[in-house]
PDB file of N, CA, C and O in Angstrom:
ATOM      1  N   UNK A   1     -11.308   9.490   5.805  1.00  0.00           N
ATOM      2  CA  UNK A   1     -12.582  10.179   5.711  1.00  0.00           C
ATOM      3  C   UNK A   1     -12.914  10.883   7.027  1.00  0.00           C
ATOM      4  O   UNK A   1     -13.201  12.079   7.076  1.00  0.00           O
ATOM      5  N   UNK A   2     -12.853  10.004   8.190  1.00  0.00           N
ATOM      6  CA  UNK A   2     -12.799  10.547   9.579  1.00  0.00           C
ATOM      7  C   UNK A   2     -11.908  11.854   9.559  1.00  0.00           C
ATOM      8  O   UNK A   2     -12.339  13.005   9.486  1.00  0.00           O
ATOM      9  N   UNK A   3     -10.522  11.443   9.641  1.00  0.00           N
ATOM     10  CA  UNK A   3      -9.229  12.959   9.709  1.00  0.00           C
ATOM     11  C   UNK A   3     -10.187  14.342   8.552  1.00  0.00           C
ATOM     12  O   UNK A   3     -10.362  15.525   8.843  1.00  0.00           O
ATOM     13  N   UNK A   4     -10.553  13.745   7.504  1.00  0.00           N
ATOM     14  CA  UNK A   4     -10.849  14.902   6.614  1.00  0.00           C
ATOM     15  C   UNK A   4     -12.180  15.657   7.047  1.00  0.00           C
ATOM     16  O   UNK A   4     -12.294  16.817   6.653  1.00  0.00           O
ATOM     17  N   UNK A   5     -13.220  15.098   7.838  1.00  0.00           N
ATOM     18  CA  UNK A   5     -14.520  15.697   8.484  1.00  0.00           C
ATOM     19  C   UNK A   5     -13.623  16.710   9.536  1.00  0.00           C
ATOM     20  O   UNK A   5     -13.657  17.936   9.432  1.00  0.00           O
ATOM     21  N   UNK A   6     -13.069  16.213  10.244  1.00  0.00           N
ATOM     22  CA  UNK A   6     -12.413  16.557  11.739  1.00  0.00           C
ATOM     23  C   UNK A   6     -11.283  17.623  11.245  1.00  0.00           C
ATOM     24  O   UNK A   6     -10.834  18.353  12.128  1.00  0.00           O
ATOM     25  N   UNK A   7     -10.692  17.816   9.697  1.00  0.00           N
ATOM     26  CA  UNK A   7     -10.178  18.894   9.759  1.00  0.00           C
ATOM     27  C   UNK A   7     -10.953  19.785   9.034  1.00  0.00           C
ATOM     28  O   UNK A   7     -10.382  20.874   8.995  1.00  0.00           O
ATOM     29  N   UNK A   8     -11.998  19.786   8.449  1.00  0.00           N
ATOM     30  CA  UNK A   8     -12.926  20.309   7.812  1.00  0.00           C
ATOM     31  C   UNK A   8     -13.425  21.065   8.656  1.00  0.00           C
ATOM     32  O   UNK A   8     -13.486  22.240   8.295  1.00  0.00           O
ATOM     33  N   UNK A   9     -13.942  20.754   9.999  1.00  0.00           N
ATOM     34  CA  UNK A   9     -15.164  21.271  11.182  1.00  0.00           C
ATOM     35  C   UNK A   9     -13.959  22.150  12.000  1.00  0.00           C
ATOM     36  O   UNK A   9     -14.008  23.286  12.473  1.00  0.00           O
ATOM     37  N   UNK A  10     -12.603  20.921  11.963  1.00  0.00           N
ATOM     38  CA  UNK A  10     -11.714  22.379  13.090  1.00  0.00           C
ATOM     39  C   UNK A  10     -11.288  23.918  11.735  1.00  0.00           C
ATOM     40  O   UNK A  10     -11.610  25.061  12.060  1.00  0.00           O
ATOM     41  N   UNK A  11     -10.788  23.737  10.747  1.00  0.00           N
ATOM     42  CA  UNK A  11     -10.205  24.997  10.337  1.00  0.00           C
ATOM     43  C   UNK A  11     -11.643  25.576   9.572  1.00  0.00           C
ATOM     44  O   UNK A  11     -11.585  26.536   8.803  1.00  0.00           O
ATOM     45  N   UNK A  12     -12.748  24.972   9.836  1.00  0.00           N
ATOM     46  CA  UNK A  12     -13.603  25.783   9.434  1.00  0.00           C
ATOM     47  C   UNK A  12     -14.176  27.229  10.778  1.00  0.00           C
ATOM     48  O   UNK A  12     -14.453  28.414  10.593  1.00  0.00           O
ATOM     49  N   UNK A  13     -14.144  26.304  12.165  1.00  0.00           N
ATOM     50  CA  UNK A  13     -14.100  26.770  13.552  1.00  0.00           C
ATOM     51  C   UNK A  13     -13.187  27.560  13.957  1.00  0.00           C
ATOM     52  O   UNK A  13     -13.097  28.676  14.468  1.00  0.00           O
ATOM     53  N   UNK A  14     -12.413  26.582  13.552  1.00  0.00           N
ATOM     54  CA  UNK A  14     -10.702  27.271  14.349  1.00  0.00           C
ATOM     55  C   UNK A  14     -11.427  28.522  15.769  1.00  0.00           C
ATOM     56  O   UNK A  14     -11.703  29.714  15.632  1.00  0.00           O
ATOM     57  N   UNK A  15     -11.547  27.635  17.042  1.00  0.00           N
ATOM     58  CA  UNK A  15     -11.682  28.564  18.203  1.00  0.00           C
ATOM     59  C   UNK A  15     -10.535  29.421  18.886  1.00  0.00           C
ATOM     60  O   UNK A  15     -10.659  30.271  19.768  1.00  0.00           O
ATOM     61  N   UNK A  16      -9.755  29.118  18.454  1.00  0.00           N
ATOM     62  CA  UNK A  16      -8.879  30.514  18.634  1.00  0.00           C
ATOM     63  C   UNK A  16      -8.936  31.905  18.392  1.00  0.00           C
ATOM     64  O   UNK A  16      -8.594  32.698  19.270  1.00  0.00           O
ATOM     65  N   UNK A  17      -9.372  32.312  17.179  1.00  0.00           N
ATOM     66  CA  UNK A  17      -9.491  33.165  16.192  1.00  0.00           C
ATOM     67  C   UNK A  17     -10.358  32.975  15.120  1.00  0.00           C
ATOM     68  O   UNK A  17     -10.524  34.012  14.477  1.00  0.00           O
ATOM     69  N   UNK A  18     -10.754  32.345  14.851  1.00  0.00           N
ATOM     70  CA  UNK A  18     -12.337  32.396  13.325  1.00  0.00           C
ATOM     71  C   UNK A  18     -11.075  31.464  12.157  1.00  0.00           C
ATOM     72  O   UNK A  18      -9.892  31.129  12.226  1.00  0.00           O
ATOM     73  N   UNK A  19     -12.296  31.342  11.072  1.00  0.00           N
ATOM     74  CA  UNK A  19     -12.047  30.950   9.559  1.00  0.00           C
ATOM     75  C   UNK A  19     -10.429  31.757   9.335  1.00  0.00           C
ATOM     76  O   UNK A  19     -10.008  32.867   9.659  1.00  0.00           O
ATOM     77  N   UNK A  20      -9.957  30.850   8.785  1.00  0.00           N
ATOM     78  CA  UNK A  20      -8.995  30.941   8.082  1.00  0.00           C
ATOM     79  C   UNK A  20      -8.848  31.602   6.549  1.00  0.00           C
ATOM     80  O   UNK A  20      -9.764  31.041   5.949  1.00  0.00           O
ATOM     81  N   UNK A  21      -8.423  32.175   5.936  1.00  0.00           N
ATOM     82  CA  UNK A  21      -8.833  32.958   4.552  1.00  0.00           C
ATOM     83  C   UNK A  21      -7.369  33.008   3.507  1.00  0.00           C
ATOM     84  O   UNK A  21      -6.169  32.845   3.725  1.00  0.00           O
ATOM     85  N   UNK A  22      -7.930  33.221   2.681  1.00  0.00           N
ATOM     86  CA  UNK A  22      -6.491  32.892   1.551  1.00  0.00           C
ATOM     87  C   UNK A  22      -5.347  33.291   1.726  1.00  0.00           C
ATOM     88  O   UNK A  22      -4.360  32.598   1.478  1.00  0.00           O
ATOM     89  N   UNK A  23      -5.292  34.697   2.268  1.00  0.00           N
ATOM     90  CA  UNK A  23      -3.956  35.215   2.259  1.00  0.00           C
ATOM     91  C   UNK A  23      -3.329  34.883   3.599  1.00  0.00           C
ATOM     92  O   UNK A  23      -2.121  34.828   3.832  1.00  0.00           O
ATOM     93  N   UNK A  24      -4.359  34.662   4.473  1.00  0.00           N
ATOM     94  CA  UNK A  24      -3.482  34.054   6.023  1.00  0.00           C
ATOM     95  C   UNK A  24      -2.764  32.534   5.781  1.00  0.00           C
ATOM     96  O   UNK A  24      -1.697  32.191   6.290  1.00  0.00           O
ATOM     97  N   UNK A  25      -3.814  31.501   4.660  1.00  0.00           N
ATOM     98  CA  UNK A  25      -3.146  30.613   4.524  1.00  0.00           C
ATOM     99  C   UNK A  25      -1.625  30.391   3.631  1.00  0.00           C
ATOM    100  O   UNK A  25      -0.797  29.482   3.563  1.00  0.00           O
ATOM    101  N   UNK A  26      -1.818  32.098   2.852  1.00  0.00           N
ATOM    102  CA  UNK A  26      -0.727  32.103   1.688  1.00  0.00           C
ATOM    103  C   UNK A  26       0.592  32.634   2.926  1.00  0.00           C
ATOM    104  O   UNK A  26       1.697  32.099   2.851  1.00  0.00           O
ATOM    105  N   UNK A  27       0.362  33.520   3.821  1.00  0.00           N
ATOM    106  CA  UNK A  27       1.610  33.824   4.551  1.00  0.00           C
ATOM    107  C   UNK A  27       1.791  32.523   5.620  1.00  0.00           C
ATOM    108  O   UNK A  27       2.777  32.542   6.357  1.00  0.00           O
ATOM    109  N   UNK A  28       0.925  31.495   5.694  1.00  0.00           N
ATOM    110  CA  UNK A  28       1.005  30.399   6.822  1.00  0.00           C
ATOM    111  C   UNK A  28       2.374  29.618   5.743  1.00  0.00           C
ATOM    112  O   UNK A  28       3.519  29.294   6.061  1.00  0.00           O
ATOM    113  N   UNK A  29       1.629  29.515   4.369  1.00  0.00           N
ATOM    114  CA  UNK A  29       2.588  28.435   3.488  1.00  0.00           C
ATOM    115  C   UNK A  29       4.140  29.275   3.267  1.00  0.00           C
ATOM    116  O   UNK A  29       5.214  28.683   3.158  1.00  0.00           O
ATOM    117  N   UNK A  30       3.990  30.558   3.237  1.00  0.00           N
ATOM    118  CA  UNK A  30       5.179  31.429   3.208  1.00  0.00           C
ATOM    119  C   UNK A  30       6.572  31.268   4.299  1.00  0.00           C
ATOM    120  O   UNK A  30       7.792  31.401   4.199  1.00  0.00           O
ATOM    121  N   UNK A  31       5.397  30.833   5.580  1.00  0.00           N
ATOM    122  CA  UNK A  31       6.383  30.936   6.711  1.00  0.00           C
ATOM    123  C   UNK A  31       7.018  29.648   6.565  1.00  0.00           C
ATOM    124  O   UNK A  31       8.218  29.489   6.787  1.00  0.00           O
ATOM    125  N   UNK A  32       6.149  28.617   6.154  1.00  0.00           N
ATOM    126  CA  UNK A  32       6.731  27.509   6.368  1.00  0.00           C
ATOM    127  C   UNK A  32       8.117  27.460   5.154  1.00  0.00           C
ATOM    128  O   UNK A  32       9.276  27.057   5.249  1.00  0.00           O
ATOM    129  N   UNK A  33       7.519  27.928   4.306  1.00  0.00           N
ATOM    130  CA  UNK A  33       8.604  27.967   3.270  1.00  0.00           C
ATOM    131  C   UNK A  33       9.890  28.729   3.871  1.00  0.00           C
ATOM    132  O   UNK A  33      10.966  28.765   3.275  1.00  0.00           O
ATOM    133  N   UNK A  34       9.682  29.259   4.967  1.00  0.00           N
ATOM    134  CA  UNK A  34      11.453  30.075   5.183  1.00  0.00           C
ATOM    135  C   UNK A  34      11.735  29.656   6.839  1.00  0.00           C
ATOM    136  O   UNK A  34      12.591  30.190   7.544  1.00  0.00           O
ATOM    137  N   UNK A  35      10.998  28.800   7.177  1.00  0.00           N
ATOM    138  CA  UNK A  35      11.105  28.165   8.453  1.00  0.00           C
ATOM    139  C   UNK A  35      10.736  28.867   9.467  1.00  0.00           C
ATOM    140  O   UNK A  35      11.500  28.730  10.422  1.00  0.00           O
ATOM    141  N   UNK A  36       9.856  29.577   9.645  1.00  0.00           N
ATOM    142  CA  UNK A  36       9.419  29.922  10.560  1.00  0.00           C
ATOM    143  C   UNK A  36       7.813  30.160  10.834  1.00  0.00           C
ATOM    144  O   UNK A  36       6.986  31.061  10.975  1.00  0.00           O
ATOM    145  N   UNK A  37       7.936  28.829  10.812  1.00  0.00           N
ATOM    146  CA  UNK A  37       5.944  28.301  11.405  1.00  0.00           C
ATOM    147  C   UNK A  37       6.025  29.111  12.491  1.00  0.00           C
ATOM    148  O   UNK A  37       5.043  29.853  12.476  1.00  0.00           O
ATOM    149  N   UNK A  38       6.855  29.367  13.603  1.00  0.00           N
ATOM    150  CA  UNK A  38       5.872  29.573  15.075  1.00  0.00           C
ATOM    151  C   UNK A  38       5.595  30.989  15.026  1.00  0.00           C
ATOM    152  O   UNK A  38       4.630  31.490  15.604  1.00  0.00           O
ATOM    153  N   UNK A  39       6.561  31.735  14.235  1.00  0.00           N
ATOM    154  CA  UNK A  39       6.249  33.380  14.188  1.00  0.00           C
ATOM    155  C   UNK A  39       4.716  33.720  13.509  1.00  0.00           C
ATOM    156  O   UNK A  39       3.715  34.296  13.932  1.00  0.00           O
ATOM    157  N   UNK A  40       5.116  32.983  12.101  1.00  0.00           N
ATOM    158  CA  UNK A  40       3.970  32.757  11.436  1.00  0.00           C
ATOM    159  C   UNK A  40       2.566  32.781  12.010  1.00  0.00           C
ATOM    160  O   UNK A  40       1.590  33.528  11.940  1.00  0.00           O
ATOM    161  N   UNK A  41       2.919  31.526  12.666  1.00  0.00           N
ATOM    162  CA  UNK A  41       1.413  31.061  13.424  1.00  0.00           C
ATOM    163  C   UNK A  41       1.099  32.186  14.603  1.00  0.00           C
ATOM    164  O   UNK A  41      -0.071  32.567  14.653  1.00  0.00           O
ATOM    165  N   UNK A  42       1.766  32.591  15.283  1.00  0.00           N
ATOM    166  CA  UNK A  42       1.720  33.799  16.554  1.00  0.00           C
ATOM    167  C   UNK A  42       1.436  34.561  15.554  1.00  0.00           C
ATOM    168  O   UNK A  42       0.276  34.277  15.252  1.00  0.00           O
ATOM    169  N   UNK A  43       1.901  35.523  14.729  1.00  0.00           N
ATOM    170  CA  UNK A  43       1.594  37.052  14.384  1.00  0.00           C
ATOM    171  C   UNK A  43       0.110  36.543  14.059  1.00  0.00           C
ATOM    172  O   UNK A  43      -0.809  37.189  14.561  1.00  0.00           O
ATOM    173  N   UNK A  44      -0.207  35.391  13.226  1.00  0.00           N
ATOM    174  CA  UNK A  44      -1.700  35.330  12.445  1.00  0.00           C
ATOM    175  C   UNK A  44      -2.778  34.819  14.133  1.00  0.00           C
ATOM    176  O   UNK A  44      -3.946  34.431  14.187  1.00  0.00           O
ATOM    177  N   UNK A  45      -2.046  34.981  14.965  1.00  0.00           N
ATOM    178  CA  UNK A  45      -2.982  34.241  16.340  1.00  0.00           C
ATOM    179  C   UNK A  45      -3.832  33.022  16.132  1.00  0.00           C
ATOM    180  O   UNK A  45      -5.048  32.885  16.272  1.00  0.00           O
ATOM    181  N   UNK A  46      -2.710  31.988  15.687  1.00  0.00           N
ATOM    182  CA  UNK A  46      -3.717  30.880  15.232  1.00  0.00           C
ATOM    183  C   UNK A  46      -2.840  29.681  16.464  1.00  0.00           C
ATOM    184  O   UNK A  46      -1.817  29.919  17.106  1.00  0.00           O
ATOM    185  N   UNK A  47      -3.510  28.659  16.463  1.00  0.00           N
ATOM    186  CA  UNK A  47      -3.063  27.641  17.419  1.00  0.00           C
ATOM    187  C   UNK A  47      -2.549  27.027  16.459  1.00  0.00           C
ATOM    188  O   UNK A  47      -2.818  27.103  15.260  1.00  0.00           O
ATOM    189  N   UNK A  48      -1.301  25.998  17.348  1.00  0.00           N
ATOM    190  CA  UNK A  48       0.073  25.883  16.845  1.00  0.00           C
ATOM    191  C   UNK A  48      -0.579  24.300  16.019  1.00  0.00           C
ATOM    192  O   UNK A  48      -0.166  23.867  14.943  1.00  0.00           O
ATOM    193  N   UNK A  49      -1.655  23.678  16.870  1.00  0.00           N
ATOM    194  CA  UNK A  49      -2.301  22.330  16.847  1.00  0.00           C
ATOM    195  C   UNK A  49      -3.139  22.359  14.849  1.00  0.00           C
ATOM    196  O   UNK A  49      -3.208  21.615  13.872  1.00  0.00           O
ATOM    197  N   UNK A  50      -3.607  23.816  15.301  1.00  0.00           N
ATOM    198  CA  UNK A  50      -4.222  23.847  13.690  1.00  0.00           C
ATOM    199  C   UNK A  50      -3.719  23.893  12.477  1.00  0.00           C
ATOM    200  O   UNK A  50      -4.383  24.025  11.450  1.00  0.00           O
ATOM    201  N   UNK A  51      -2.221  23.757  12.568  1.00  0.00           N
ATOM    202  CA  UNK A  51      -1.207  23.978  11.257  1.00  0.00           C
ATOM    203  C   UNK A  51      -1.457  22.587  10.069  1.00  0.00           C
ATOM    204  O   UNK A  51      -1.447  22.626   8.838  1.00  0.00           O
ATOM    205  N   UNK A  52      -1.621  21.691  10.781  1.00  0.00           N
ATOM    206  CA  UNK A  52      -1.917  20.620   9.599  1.00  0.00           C
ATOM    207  C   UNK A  52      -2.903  20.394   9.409  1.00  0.00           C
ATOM    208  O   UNK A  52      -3.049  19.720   8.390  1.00  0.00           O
ATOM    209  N   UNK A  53      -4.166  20.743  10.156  1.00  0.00           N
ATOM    210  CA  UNK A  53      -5.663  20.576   9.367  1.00  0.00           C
ATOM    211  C   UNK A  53      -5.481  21.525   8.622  1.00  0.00           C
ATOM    212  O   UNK A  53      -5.492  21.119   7.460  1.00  0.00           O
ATOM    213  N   UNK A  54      -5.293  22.738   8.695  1.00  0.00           N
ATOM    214  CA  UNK A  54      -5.361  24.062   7.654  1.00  0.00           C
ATOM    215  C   UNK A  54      -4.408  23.576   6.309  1.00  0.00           C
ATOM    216  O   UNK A  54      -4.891  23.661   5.180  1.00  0.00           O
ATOM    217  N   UNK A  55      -3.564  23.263   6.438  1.00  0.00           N
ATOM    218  CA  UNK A  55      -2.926  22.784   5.288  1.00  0.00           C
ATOM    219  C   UNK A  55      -3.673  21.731   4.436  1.00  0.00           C
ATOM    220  O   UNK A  55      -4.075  21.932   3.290  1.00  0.00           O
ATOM    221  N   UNK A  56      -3.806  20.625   5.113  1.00  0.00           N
ATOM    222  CA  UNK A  56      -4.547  19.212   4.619  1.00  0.00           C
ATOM    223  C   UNK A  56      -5.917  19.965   3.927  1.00  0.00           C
ATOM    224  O   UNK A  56      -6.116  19.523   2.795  1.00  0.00           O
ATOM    225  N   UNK A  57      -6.704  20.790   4.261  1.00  0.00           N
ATOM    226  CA  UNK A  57      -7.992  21.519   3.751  1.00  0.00           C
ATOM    227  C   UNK A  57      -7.801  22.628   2.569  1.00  0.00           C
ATOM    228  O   UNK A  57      -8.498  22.766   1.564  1.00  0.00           O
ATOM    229  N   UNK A  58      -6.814  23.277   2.917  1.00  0.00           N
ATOM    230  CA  UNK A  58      -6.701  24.050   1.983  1.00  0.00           C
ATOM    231  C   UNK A  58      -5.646  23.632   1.051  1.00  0.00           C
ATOM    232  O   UNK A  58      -5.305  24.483   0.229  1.00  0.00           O
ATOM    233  N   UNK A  59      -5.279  22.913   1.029  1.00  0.00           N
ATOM    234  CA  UNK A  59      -4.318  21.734   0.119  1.00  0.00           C
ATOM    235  C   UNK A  59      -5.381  21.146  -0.774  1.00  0.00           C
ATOM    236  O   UNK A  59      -5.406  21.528  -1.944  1.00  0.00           O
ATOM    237  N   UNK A  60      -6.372  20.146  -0.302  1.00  0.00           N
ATOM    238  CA  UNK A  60      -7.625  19.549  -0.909  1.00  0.00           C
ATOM    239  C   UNK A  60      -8.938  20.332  -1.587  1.00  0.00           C
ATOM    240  O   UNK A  60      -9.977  19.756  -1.908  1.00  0.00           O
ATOM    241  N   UNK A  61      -8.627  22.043  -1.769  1.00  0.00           N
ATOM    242  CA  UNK A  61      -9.414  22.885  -1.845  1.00  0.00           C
ATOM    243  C   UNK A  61      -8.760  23.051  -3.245  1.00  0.00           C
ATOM    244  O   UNK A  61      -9.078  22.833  -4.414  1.00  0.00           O
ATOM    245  N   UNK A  62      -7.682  23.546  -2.556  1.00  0.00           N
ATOM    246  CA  UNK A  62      -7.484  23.873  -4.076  1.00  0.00           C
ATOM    247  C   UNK A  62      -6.737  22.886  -5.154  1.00  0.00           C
ATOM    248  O   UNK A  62      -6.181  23.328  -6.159  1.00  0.00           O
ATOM    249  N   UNK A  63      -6.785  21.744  -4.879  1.00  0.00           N
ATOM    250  CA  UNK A  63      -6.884  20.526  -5.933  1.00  0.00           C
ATOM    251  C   UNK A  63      -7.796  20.383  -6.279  1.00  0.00           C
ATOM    252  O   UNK A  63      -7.968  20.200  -7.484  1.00  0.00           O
ATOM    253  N   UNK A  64      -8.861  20.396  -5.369  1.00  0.00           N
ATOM    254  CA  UNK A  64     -10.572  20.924  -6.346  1.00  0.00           C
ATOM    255  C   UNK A  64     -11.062  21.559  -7.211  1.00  0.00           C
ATOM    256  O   UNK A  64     -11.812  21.185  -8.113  1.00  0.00           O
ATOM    257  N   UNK A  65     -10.458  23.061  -6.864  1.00  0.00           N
ATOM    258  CA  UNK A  65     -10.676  24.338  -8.089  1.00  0.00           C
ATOM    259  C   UNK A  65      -9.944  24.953  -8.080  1.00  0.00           C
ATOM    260  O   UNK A  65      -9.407  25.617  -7.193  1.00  0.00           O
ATOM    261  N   UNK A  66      -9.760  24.807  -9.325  1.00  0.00           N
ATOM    262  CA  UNK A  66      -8.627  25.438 -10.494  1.00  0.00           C
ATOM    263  C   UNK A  66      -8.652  26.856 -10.183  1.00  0.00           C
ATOM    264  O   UNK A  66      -7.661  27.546  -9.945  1.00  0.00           O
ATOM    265  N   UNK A  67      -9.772  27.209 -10.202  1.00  0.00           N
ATOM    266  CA  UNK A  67      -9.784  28.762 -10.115  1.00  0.00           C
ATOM    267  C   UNK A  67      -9.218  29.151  -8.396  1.00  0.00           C
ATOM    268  O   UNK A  67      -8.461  30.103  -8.208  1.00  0.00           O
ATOM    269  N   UNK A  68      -9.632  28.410  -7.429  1.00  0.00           N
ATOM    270  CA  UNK A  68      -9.313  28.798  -6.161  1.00  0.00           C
ATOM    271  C   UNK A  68      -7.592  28.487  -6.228  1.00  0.00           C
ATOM    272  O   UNK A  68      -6.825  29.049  -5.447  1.00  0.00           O
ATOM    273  N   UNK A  69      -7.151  27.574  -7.209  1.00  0.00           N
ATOM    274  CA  UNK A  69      -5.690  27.152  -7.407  1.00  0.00           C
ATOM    275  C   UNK A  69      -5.104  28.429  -7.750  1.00  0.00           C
ATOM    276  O   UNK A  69      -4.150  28.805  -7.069  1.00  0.00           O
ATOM    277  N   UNK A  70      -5.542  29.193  -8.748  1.00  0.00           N
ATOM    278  CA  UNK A  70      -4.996  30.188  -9.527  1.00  0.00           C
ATOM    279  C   UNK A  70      -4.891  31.109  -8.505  1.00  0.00           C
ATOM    280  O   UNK A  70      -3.751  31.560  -8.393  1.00  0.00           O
ATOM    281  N   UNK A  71      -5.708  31.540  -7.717  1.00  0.00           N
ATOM    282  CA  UNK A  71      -6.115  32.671  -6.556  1.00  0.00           C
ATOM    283  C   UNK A  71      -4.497  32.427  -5.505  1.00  0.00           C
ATOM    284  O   UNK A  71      -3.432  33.023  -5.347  1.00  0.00           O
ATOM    285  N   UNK A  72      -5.056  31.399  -5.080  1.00  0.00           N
ATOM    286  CA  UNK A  72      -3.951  31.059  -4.222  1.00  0.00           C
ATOM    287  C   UNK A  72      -2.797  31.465  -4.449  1.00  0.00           C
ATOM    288  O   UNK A  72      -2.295  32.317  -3.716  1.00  0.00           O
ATOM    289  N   UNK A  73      -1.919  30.774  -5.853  1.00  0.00           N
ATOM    290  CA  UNK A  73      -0.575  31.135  -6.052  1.00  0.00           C
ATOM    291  C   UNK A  73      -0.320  32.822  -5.990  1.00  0.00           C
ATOM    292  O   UNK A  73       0.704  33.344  -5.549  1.00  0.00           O
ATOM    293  N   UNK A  74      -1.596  33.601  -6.582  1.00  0.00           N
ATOM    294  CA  UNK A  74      -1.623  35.394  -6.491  1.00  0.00           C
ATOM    295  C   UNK A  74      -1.405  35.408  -5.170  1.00  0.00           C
ATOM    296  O   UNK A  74      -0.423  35.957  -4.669  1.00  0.00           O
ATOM    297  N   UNK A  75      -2.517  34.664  -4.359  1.00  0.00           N
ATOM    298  CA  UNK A  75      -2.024  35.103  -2.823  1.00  0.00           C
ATOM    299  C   UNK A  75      -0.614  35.052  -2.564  1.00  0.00           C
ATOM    300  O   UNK A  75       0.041  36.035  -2.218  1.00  0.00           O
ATOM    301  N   UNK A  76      -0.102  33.773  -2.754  1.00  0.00           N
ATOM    302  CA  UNK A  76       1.099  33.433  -2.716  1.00  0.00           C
ATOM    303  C   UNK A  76       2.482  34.486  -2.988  1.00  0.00           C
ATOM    304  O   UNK A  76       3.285  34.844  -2.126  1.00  0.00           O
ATOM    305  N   UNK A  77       2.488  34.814  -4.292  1.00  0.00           N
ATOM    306  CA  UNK A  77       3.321  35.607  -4.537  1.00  0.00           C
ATOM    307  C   UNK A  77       3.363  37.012  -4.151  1.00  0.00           C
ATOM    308  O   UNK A  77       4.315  37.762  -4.366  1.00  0.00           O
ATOM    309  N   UNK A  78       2.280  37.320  -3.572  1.00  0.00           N
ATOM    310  CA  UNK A  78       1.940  38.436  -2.847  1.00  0.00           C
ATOM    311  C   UNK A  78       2.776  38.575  -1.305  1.00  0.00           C
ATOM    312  O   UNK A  78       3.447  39.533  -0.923  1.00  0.00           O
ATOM    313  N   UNK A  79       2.539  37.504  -0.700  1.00  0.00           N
ATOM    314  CA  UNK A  79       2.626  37.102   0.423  1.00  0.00           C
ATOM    315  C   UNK A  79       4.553  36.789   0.261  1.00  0.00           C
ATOM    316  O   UNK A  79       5.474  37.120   1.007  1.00  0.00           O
ATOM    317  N   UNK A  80       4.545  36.194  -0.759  1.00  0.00           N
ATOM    318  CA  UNK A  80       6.673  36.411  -0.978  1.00  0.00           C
ATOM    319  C   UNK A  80       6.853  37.741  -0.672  1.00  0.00           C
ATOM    320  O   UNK A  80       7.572  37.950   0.305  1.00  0.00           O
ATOM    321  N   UNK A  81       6.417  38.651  -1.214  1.00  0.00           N
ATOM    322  CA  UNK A  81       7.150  39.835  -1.441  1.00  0.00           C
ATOM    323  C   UNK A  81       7.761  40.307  -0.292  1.00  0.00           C
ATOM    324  O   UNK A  81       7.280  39.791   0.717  1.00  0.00           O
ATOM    325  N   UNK A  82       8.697  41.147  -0.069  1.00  0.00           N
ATOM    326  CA  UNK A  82       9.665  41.637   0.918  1.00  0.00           C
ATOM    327  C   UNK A  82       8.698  42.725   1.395  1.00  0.00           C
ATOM    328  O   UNK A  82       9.032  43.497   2.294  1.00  0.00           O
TER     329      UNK A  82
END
């Protein structure tokens, strides 16, 4: 409950750069999918520390709503494309 407040308040903050948004999280899950978190994380200027609250939140988001589920995978396959 603690970890989930504390990643709630950081990727809602995220002081690096602001809020995090669907399609940054759809090319964050993209990179990881082809191994390359650190490019990933540099081109989007996000800190390297915020990669698993952003996941853990937007993981638990959209197990919540269906509809934000559906959004996502569009982001998603968007974010595949070459």
């Amino acid at each position: 409950m603690l970890r989930e407040r504390y990643d709630v308040a950081y990727v809602t903050r995220e002081t690096f750069r602001g809020p995090i948004v669907m399609d940054e999280y759809a090319c964050i899950l993209v990179g990881l999918e082809a191994w390359s978190r650190k490019t990933t994380l540099d081109t989007l200027e996000m800190q390297h520390e915020a990669l698993m609250p952003i996941v853990r939140v937007w993981t638990k988001k959209a197990a919540r709503d269906a509809k934000l589920a559906e959004r996502l995978e569009v982001a998603l396959r968007k974010a595949r494309r070459p």
